[in-house]
Amino acid sequence: MNTTPKNALPHFLTKTMTSWLFQYYGESFDTITEIGCFEWEFIVDKRNPKKPRKKPIIKEYQTRKTESFSRSIYFLEENEHTLFVYLTTGFQLSGQSVISQYNWNGIAFVKQPKKTLSIIR
């Protein structure tokens, strides 16, 4: 059941992003402190210049509430069937950031087993 009010969602979220939110955070939507979108910034790796590194850059976001423990979700839609989700959880100077890829199989989003990026702060 959809318990999330439509006016609580930012205007820049696409239908794919909204579907993912309802699938994974439909019941716990109130725990999200920030929702937004991100882009990849490519950085030249000094050790291997032929293989650039990817760094997530927050493009736009909407703060829903301010708490000491945050749960922020940022999206990057590659196409209508592939979605990257950048999830950060934790306190201000500690926590975890993970970027995972999800694919739409026609019924639901399926998380890919390998993480795209994982950072512990």
Short mmCIF file of C-alpha atoms in Angstrom, two decimals:
data_model
loop_
_atom_site.label_atom_id
_atom_site.label_comp_id
_atom_site.label_asym_id
_atom_site.label_seq_id
_atom_site.Cartn_x
_atom_site.Cartn_y
_atom_site.Cartn_z
CA MET A 1 0.00 0.00 0.00
CA ASN A 2 1.24 3.45 -0.89
CA THR A 3 1.60 5.41 2.37
CA THR A 4 3.79 8.16 0.90
CA PRO A 5 1.99 11.40 0.05
CA LYS A 6 2.72 12.57 -3.49
CA ASN A 7 3.51 16.13 -2.34
CA ALA A 8 6.32 14.78 -0.09
CA LEU A 9 8.34 13.74 -3.15
CA PRO A 10 10.63 16.21 -4.95
CA HIS A 11 9.58 17.38 -8.41
CA PHE A 12 12.81 16.16 -10.05
CA LEU A 13 12.23 12.45 -9.31
CA THR A 14 11.30 10.38 -12.34
CA LYS A 15 8.73 7.59 -12.47
CA THR A 16 11.54 5.00 -12.20
CA MET A 17 12.98 6.65 -9.08
CA THR A 18 9.54 6.90 -7.47
CA SER A 19 8.85 3.23 -8.19
CA TRP A 20 12.11 2.25 -6.50
CA LEU A 21 11.24 4.37 -3.44
CA PHE A 22 7.82 2.72 -3.11
CA GLN A 23 9.34 -0.75 -3.48
CA TYR A 24 12.18 -0.35 -0.95
CA TYR A 25 11.00 2.45 1.38
CA GLY A 26 7.21 2.41 1.05
CA GLU A 27 6.64 1.56 4.71
CA SER A 28 9.64 3.44 6.14
CA PHE A 29 9.51 6.62 4.04
CA ASP A 30 9.58 8.76 7.22
CA THR A 31 13.14 7.58 8.03
CA ILE A 32 14.59 9.31 4.93
CA THR A 33 16.24 12.66 5.74
CA GLU A 34 17.29 13.72 2.22
CA ILE A 35 16.33 12.72 -1.35
CA GLY A 36 18.17 13.79 -4.47
CA CYS A 37 20.04 13.01 -7.67
CA PHE A 38 23.73 12.55 -8.35
CA GLU A 39 26.12 12.41 -11.31
CA TRP A 40 29.45 10.73 -11.90
CA GLU A 41 32.59 12.86 -11.97
CA PHE A 42 35.47 11.10 -13.70
CA ILE A 43 38.92 11.62 -12.16
CA VAL A 44 42.22 10.58 -13.72
CA ASP A 45 43.90 7.92 -11.61
CA LYS A 46 47.60 8.68 -11.09
CA ARG A 47 48.51 4.99 -10.87
CA ASN A 48 46.50 3.92 -13.90
CA PRO A 49 45.76 6.92 -16.19
CA LYS A 50 43.93 4.74 -18.72
CA LYS A 51 41.29 3.80 -16.17
CA PRO A 52 39.53 6.86 -14.71
CA ARG A 53 37.91 6.68 -11.27
CA LYS A 54 34.28 7.60 -10.69
CA LYS A 55 33.25 9.93 -7.88
CA PRO A 56 29.58 10.68 -7.05
CA ILE A 57 28.63 14.37 -7.08
CA ILE A 58 25.27 15.46 -5.63
CA LYS A 59 23.41 17.41 -8.32
CA GLU A 60 20.18 18.43 -6.61
CA TYR A 61 18.43 17.39 -3.44
CA GLN A 62 15.61 18.12 -1.06
CA THR A 63 16.07 17.98 2.70
CA ARG A 64 13.05 16.37 4.32
CA LYS A 65 14.08 16.70 7.98
CA THR A 66 17.15 17.31 10.15
CA GLU A 67 18.23 14.61 12.59
CA SER A 68 21.50 13.48 14.18
CA PHE A 69 21.27 10.10 12.36
CA SER A 70 20.72 10.65 8.64
CA ARG A 71 19.54 8.39 5.83
CA SER A 72 20.01 10.06 2.45
CA ILE A 73 19.09 8.57 -0.92
CA TYR A 74 20.35 9.90 -4.26
CA PHE A 75 19.52 8.52 -7.70
CA LEU A 76 21.15 8.31 -11.11
CA GLU A 77 18.92 6.94 -13.85
CA GLU A 78 21.05 5.48 -16.64
CA ASN A 79 17.99 4.45 -18.66
CA GLU A 80 14.43 3.37 -17.88
CA HIS A 81 15.61 -0.10 -16.83
CA THR A 82 18.84 0.73 -14.94
CA LEU A 83 19.01 2.82 -11.78
CA PHE A 84 21.99 3.60 -9.54
CA VAL A 85 21.12 4.33 -5.91
CA TYR A 86 23.55 6.20 -3.65
CA LEU A 87 22.56 5.47 -0.04
CA THR A 88 24.32 7.20 2.86
CA THR A 89 23.51 6.34 6.45
CA GLY A 90 25.00 7.30 9.78
CA PHE A 91 25.95 10.21 11.97
CA GLN A 92 27.60 13.38 10.63
CA LEU A 93 31.26 12.28 10.82
CA SER A 94 30.72 8.52 10.71
CA GLY A 95 28.63 6.17 8.68
CA GLN A 96 28.53 4.35 5.40
CA SER A 97 27.96 5.27 1.77
CA VAL A 98 27.06 2.61 -0.80
CA ILE A 99 26.17 2.89 -4.48
CA SER A 100 24.30 -0.10 -5.89
CA GLN A 101 22.86 -0.82 -9.30
CA TYR A 102 19.25 -1.94 -9.69
CA ASN A 103 17.69 -3.35 -12.85
CA TRP A 104 13.98 -3.38 -13.69
CA ASN A 105 12.79 -6.84 -14.73
CA GLY A 106 9.24 -5.78 -15.68
CA ILE A 107 7.77 -6.49 -12.24
CA ALA A 108 10.23 -5.15 -9.65
CA PHE A 109 13.73 -3.77 -9.19
CA VAL A 110 16.45 -6.37 -8.69
CA LYS A 111 19.63 -5.37 -6.87
CA GLN A 112 22.86 -6.42 -8.56
CA PRO A 113 25.07 -8.48 -6.23
CA LYS A 114 28.25 -6.43 -6.76
CA LYS A 115 28.35 -2.95 -5.21
CA THR A 116 29.44 -0.15 -7.53
CA LEU A 117 31.09 1.85 -4.73
CA SER A 118 31.36 1.41 -0.96
CA ILE A 119 32.83 3.97 1.47
CA ILE A 120 33.06 3.83 5.27
CA ARG A 121 33.55 7.25 6.87
#
